[in-house]
Amino acid sequence: KKTFLVSLLSAAYLGGDAKKFTGNIKGHRDGKCVIHFDTEQGRFHAQKVFRRALDMSGLDSECYRTYGLRGNTFQERLNAIDFAIRKADNLGLVIIDGIADLVSDVNNIDEANAVVQYLMKWTEVYNCHIITVIHMNWGSTKPTGHLGSALQKKCETEIHLEKNEFDR
């Protein structure tokens, strides 16, 4: 559900034919590009997710760069994201699906604050928007660990997804 929402938002941002999926949601990208990172899924499933945003928008991959980082350590993932953002031209939106995989422990306050500082730096220096995905604590509406709390304090918009128990 979270990953599908990310695909939907990516398609809306890219534009094209996405309106049939996104309705009145539209991106104001002004020709800027998307970089999408998936830290959790294997190659096959990550590729399906990346392809879905392009299929929904009806566009090619010219302005949509994707990276599957499952096989990397948490530090390698963070470094790869930093490198890709620094080297990107015309960047408008960054998606990190699985931000908890950028730390060794979501309850390590130093690591959590360091990742949030990266996010704040990237948005400031590269004038881009960042969407992150993090799980919620079981039985709660709070995001996971110190990382989730730190993200919650600094985010501009927070979206909670839950299964509709009345209309499956």
PDB file of C-alpha atoms in Angstrom:
ATOM      1  CA  LYS A   1       0.000   0.000   0.000  1.00  0.00           C
ATOM      2  CA  LYS A   2       2.776   2.464   0.882  1.00  0.00           C
ATOM      3  CA  THR A   3       4.788   1.574  -2.191  1.00  0.00           C
ATOM      4  CA  PHE A   4       1.720   1.827  -4.436  1.00  0.00           C
ATOM      5  CA  LEU A   5       1.040   5.322  -3.085  1.00  0.00           C
ATOM      6  CA  VAL A   6       4.636   6.252  -3.910  1.00  0.00           C
ATOM      7  CA  SER A   7       4.104   4.988  -7.480  1.00  0.00           C
ATOM      8  CA  LEU A   8       0.928   7.033  -7.714  1.00  0.00           C
ATOM      9  CA  LEU A   9       2.652  10.191  -6.468  1.00  0.00           C
ATOM     10  CA  SER A  10       5.577   9.580  -8.849  1.00  0.00           C
ATOM     11  CA  ALA A  11       3.202   9.223 -11.780  1.00  0.00           C
ATOM     12  CA  ALA A  12       1.344  12.396 -10.767  1.00  0.00           C
ATOM     13  CA  TYR A  13       4.639  14.272 -10.556  1.00  0.00           C
ATOM     14  CA  LEU A  14       5.816  12.996 -13.926  1.00  0.00           C
ATOM     15  CA  GLY A  15       2.508  13.930 -15.555  1.00  0.00           C
ATOM     16  CA  GLY A  16       1.734  12.507 -18.982  1.00  0.00           C
ATOM     17  CA  ASP A  17      -1.328  10.268 -18.977  1.00  0.00           C
ATOM     18  CA  ALA A  18      -1.278   9.823 -15.200  1.00  0.00           C
ATOM     19  CA  LYS A  19      -4.527  11.770 -14.720  1.00  0.00           C
ATOM     20  CA  LYS A  20      -6.581   8.617 -15.331  1.00  0.00           C
ATOM     21  CA  PHE A  21      -4.927   7.163 -12.205  1.00  0.00           C
ATOM     22  CA  THR A  22      -4.328  10.278 -10.138  1.00  0.00           C
ATOM     23  CA  GLY A  23      -7.508  12.261 -10.803  1.00  0.00           C
ATOM     24  CA  ASN A  24      -6.981  15.889  -9.807  1.00  0.00           C
ATOM     25  CA  ILE A  25      -3.614  15.216  -8.177  1.00  0.00           C
ATOM     26  CA  LYS A  26      -0.920  16.714 -10.351  1.00  0.00           C
ATOM     27  CA  GLY A  27       2.705  17.562 -10.001  1.00  0.00           C
ATOM     28  CA  HIS A  28       4.218  20.946 -10.655  1.00  0.00           C
ATOM     29  CA  ARG A  29       7.576  19.669 -11.785  1.00  0.00           C
ATOM     30  CA  ASP A  30       8.450  22.357 -14.334  1.00  0.00           C
ATOM     31  CA  GLY A  31      10.588  19.859 -16.234  1.00  0.00           C
ATOM     32  CA  LYS A  32      12.446  18.646 -13.159  1.00  0.00           C
ATOM     33  CA  CYS A  33      13.317  14.988 -12.641  1.00  0.00           C
ATOM     34  CA  VAL A  34      12.657  12.242 -10.094  1.00  0.00           C
ATOM     35  CA  ILE A  35      15.154   9.942  -8.397  1.00  0.00           C
ATOM     36  CA  HIS A  36      13.510   6.938  -6.733  1.00  0.00           C
ATOM     37  CA  PHE A  37      15.378   4.686  -4.283  1.00  0.00           C
ATOM     38  CA  ASP A  38      14.021   1.396  -2.963  1.00  0.00           C
ATOM     39  CA  THR A  39      15.986  -0.098  -0.071  1.00  0.00           C
ATOM     40  CA  GLU A  40      13.847  -3.136   0.747  1.00  0.00           C
ATOM     41  CA  GLN A  41      12.726  -5.031  -2.318  1.00  0.00           C
ATOM     42  CA  GLY A  42      14.673  -7.439  -4.474  1.00  0.00           C
ATOM     43  CA  ARG A  43      15.502  -6.588  -8.075  1.00  0.00           C
ATOM     44  CA  PHE A  44      12.391  -8.118  -9.626  1.00  0.00           C
ATOM     45  CA  HIS A  45       9.896  -6.394  -7.310  1.00  0.00           C
ATOM     46  CA  ALA A  46      11.789  -3.087  -7.269  1.00  0.00           C
ATOM     47  CA  GLN A  47      11.782  -3.073 -11.080  1.00  0.00           C
ATOM     48  CA  LYS A  48       8.013  -3.713 -11.094  1.00  0.00           C
ATOM     49  CA  VAL A  49       7.499  -0.737  -8.768  1.00  0.00           C
ATOM     50  CA  PHE A  50       9.743   1.528 -10.836  1.00  0.00           C
ATOM     51  CA  ARG A  51       8.044   0.441 -14.071  1.00  0.00           C
ATOM     52  CA  ARG A  52       4.564   1.060 -12.605  1.00  0.00           C
ATOM     53  CA  ALA A  53       5.100   4.831 -12.277  1.00  0.00           C
ATOM     54  CA  LEU A  54       6.175   5.020 -15.916  1.00  0.00           C
ATOM     55  CA  ASP A  55       3.265   2.849 -17.050  1.00  0.00           C
ATOM     56  CA  MET A  56       0.820   5.046 -15.140  1.00  0.00           C
ATOM     57  CA  SER A  57       2.237   8.234 -16.650  1.00  0.00           C
ATOM     58  CA  GLY A  58       2.721   6.793 -20.140  1.00  0.00           C
ATOM     59  CA  LEU A  59       6.188   8.347 -20.262  1.00  0.00           C
ATOM     60  CA  ASP A  60       9.668   6.979 -20.825  1.00  0.00           C
ATOM     61  CA  SER A  61      12.407   6.924 -18.215  1.00  0.00           C
ATOM     62  CA  GLU A  62      14.237  10.062 -19.359  1.00  0.00           C
ATOM     63  CA  CYS A  63      13.386  12.019 -16.223  1.00  0.00           C
ATOM     64  CA  TYR A  64      12.826   9.146 -13.784  1.00  0.00           C
ATOM     65  CA  ARG A  65      15.976   7.542 -12.365  1.00  0.00           C
ATOM     66  CA  THR A  66      15.663   4.485 -10.166  1.00  0.00           C
ATOM     67  CA  TYR A  67      17.954   2.593  -7.807  1.00  0.00           C
ATOM     68  CA  GLY A  68      17.410  -0.659  -5.933  1.00  0.00           C
ATOM     69  CA  LEU A  69      19.683  -0.682  -2.888  1.00  0.00           C
ATOM     70  CA  ARG A  70      18.659  -3.830  -1.042  1.00  0.00           C
ATOM     71  CA  GLY A  71      22.056  -5.519  -1.407  1.00  0.00           C
ATOM     72  CA  ASN A  72      23.974  -2.675   0.211  1.00  0.00           C
ATOM     73  CA  THR A  73      24.815  -1.947   3.848  1.00  0.00           C
ATOM     74  CA  PHE A  74      23.022   0.941   5.531  1.00  0.00           C
ATOM     75  CA  GLN A  75      26.078   3.187   5.119  1.00  0.00           C
ATOM     76  CA  GLU A  76      26.512   2.204   1.453  1.00  0.00           C
ATOM     77  CA  ARG A  77      22.845   3.042   0.849  1.00  0.00           C
ATOM     78  CA  LEU A  78      23.216   6.471   2.421  1.00  0.00           C
ATOM     79  CA  ASN A  79      26.398   7.154   0.441  1.00  0.00           C
ATOM     80  CA  ALA A  80      24.782   5.993  -2.819  1.00  0.00           C
ATOM     81  CA  ILE A  81      21.791   8.276  -2.275  1.00  0.00           C
ATOM     82  CA  ASP A  82      24.044  11.204  -1.414  1.00  0.00           C
ATOM     83  CA  PHE A  83      26.167  10.589  -4.515  1.00  0.00           C
ATOM     84  CA  ALA A  84      23.148  10.261  -6.837  1.00  0.00           C
ATOM     85  CA  ILE A  85      21.602  13.472  -5.500  1.00  0.00           C
ATOM     86  CA  ARG A  86      24.871  15.406  -5.789  1.00  0.00           C
ATOM     87  CA  LYS A  87      25.358  14.251  -9.386  1.00  0.00           C
ATOM     88  CA  ALA A  88      21.760  14.705 -10.555  1.00  0.00           C
ATOM     89  CA  ASP A  89      20.850  17.374 -13.056  1.00  0.00           C
ATOM     90  CA  ASN A  90      17.516  19.131 -12.892  1.00  0.00           C
ATOM     91  CA  LEU A  91      16.372  17.377  -9.706  1.00  0.00           C
ATOM     92  CA  GLY A  92      12.895  18.079  -8.358  1.00  0.00           C
ATOM     93  CA  LEU A  93      11.805  15.040  -6.343  1.00  0.00           C
ATOM     94  CA  VAL A  94      13.644  12.333  -4.386  1.00  0.00           C
ATOM     95  CA  ILE A  95      11.847   9.240  -3.123  1.00  0.00           C
ATOM     96  CA  ILE A  96      13.397   7.007  -0.469  1.00  0.00           C
ATOM     97  CA  ASP A  97      11.169   3.989   0.032  1.00  0.00           C
ATOM     98  CA  GLY A  98      12.556   2.370   3.165  1.00  0.00           C
ATOM     99  CA  ILE A  99      14.397   5.160   4.964  1.00  0.00           C
ATOM    100  CA  ALA A 100      14.822   2.943   8.038  1.00  0.00           C
ATOM    101  CA  ASP A 101      17.367   0.992   5.986  1.00  0.00           C
ATOM    102  CA  LEU A 102      19.716   4.005   6.078  1.00  0.00           C
ATOM    103  CA  VAL A 103      20.529   3.376   9.750  1.00  0.00           C
ATOM    104  CA  SER A 104      21.739   0.304  11.627  1.00  0.00           C
ATOM    105  CA  ASP A 105      19.158   0.865  14.376  1.00  0.00           C
ATOM    106  CA  VAL A 106      16.044   3.063  14.136  1.00  0.00           C
ATOM    107  CA  ASN A 107      16.378   3.720  17.870  1.00  0.00           C
ATOM    108  CA  ASN A 108      19.927   5.060  17.636  1.00  0.00           C
ATOM    109  CA  ILE A 109      19.339   8.759  18.168  1.00  0.00           C
ATOM    110  CA  ASP A 110      22.679   9.817  16.659  1.00  0.00           C
ATOM    111  CA  GLU A 111      22.117   7.839  13.449  1.00  0.00           C
ATOM    112  CA  ALA A 112      18.502   9.039  13.238  1.00  0.00           C
ATOM    113  CA  ASN A 113      19.517  12.669  13.594  1.00  0.00           C
ATOM    114  CA  ALA A 114      22.325  12.232  11.050  1.00  0.00           C
ATOM    115  CA  VAL A 115      19.904  10.872   8.419  1.00  0.00           C
ATOM    116  CA  VAL A 116      17.432  13.689   9.078  1.00  0.00           C
ATOM    117  CA  GLN A 117      20.275  16.200   8.714  1.00  0.00           C
ATOM    118  CA  TYR A 118      21.101  14.687   5.311  1.00  0.00           C
ATOM    119  CA  LEU A 119      17.468  15.149   4.258  1.00  0.00           C
ATOM    120  CA  MET A 120      17.442  18.753   5.425  1.00  0.00           C
ATOM    121  CA  LYS A 121      20.739  19.467   3.657  1.00  0.00           C
ATOM    122  CA  TRP A 122      19.598  17.885   0.390  1.00  0.00           C
ATOM    123  CA  THR A 123      16.344  19.850   0.293  1.00  0.00           C
ATOM    124  CA  GLU A 124      18.176  23.088   1.024  1.00  0.00           C
ATOM    125  CA  VAL A 125      21.216  22.683  -1.234  1.00  0.00           C
ATOM    126  CA  TYR A 126      19.463  21.012  -4.184  1.00  0.00           C
ATOM    127  CA  ASN A 127      16.075  22.729  -3.825  1.00  0.00           C
ATOM    128  CA  CYS A 128      14.168  19.458  -4.111  1.00  0.00           C
ATOM    129  CA  HIS A 129      11.299  17.714  -2.388  1.00  0.00           C
ATOM    130  CA  ILE A 130      11.867  14.403  -0.619  1.00  0.00           C
ATOM    131  CA  ILE A 131       9.315  11.672   0.040  1.00  0.00           C
ATOM    132  CA  THR A 132      10.300   9.023   2.565  1.00  0.00           C
ATOM    133  CA  VAL A 133       8.509   5.834   3.539  1.00  0.00           C
ATOM    134  CA  ILE A 134       8.743   4.398   7.043  1.00  0.00           C
ATOM    135  CA  HIS A 135       6.678   1.763   8.825  1.00  0.00           C
ATOM    136  CA  MET A 136       4.502   2.531  11.823  1.00  0.00           C
ATOM    137  CA  ASN A 137       4.995   0.937  15.223  1.00  0.00           C
ATOM    138  CA  TRP A 138       2.702  -2.062  15.620  1.00  0.00           C
ATOM    139  CA  GLY A 139      -0.654  -1.028  17.081  1.00  0.00           C
ATOM    140  CA  SER A 140       0.227   2.671  16.982  1.00  0.00           C
ATOM    141  CA  THR A 141       0.055   5.681  14.691  1.00  0.00           C
ATOM    142  CA  LYS A 142       3.667   6.600  15.450  1.00  0.00           C
ATOM    143  CA  PRO A 143       6.450   5.982  12.948  1.00  0.00           C
ATOM    144  CA  THR A 144       9.179   3.513  13.901  1.00  0.00           C
ATOM    145  CA  GLY A 145      11.804   4.443  16.491  1.00  0.00           C
ATOM    146  CA  HIS A 146      13.814   7.593  17.076  1.00  0.00           C
ATOM    147  CA  LEU A 147      14.202   7.847  13.310  1.00  0.00           C
ATOM    148  CA  GLY A 148      10.430   8.034  12.867  1.00  0.00           C
ATOM    149  CA  SER A 149      10.127  10.645  15.617  1.00  0.00           C
ATOM    150  CA  ALA A 150      12.935  12.751  14.142  1.00  0.00           C
ATOM    151  CA  LEU A 151      11.368  12.557  10.665  1.00  0.00           C
ATOM    152  CA  GLN A 152       7.966  13.469  12.055  1.00  0.00           C
ATOM    153  CA  LYS A 153       9.357  16.593  13.716  1.00  0.00           C
ATOM    154  CA  LYS A 154      10.952  17.874  10.505  1.00  0.00           C
ATOM    155  CA  CYS A 155       8.477  16.807   7.826  1.00  0.00           C
ATOM    156  CA  GLU A 156       6.251  19.211   5.969  1.00  0.00           C
ATOM    157  CA  THR A 157       3.455  16.732   5.269  1.00  0.00           C
ATOM    158  CA  GLU A 158       2.742  13.355   6.842  1.00  0.00           C
ATOM    159  CA  ILE A 159       0.475  10.713   5.327  1.00  0.00           C
ATOM    160  CA  HIS A 160      -0.708   7.678   7.297  1.00  0.00           C
ATOM    161  CA  LEU A 161      -2.004   4.698   5.346  1.00  0.00           C
ATOM    162  CA  GLU A 162      -4.220   2.023   6.800  1.00  0.00           C
ATOM    163  CA  LYS A 163      -6.238  -0.797   5.360  1.00  0.00           C
ATOM    164  CA  ASN A 164      -9.925  -0.061   4.840  1.00  0.00           C
ATOM    165  CA  GLU A 165     -11.562  -2.715   7.004  1.00  0.00           C
ATOM    166  CA  PHE A 166     -15.040  -1.916   5.656  1.00  0.00           C
ATOM    167  CA  ASP A 167     -14.363  -2.070   1.907  1.00  0.00           C
ATOM    168  CA  ARG A 168     -11.640  -4.518   0.924  1.00  0.00           C
TER     169      ARG A 168
END
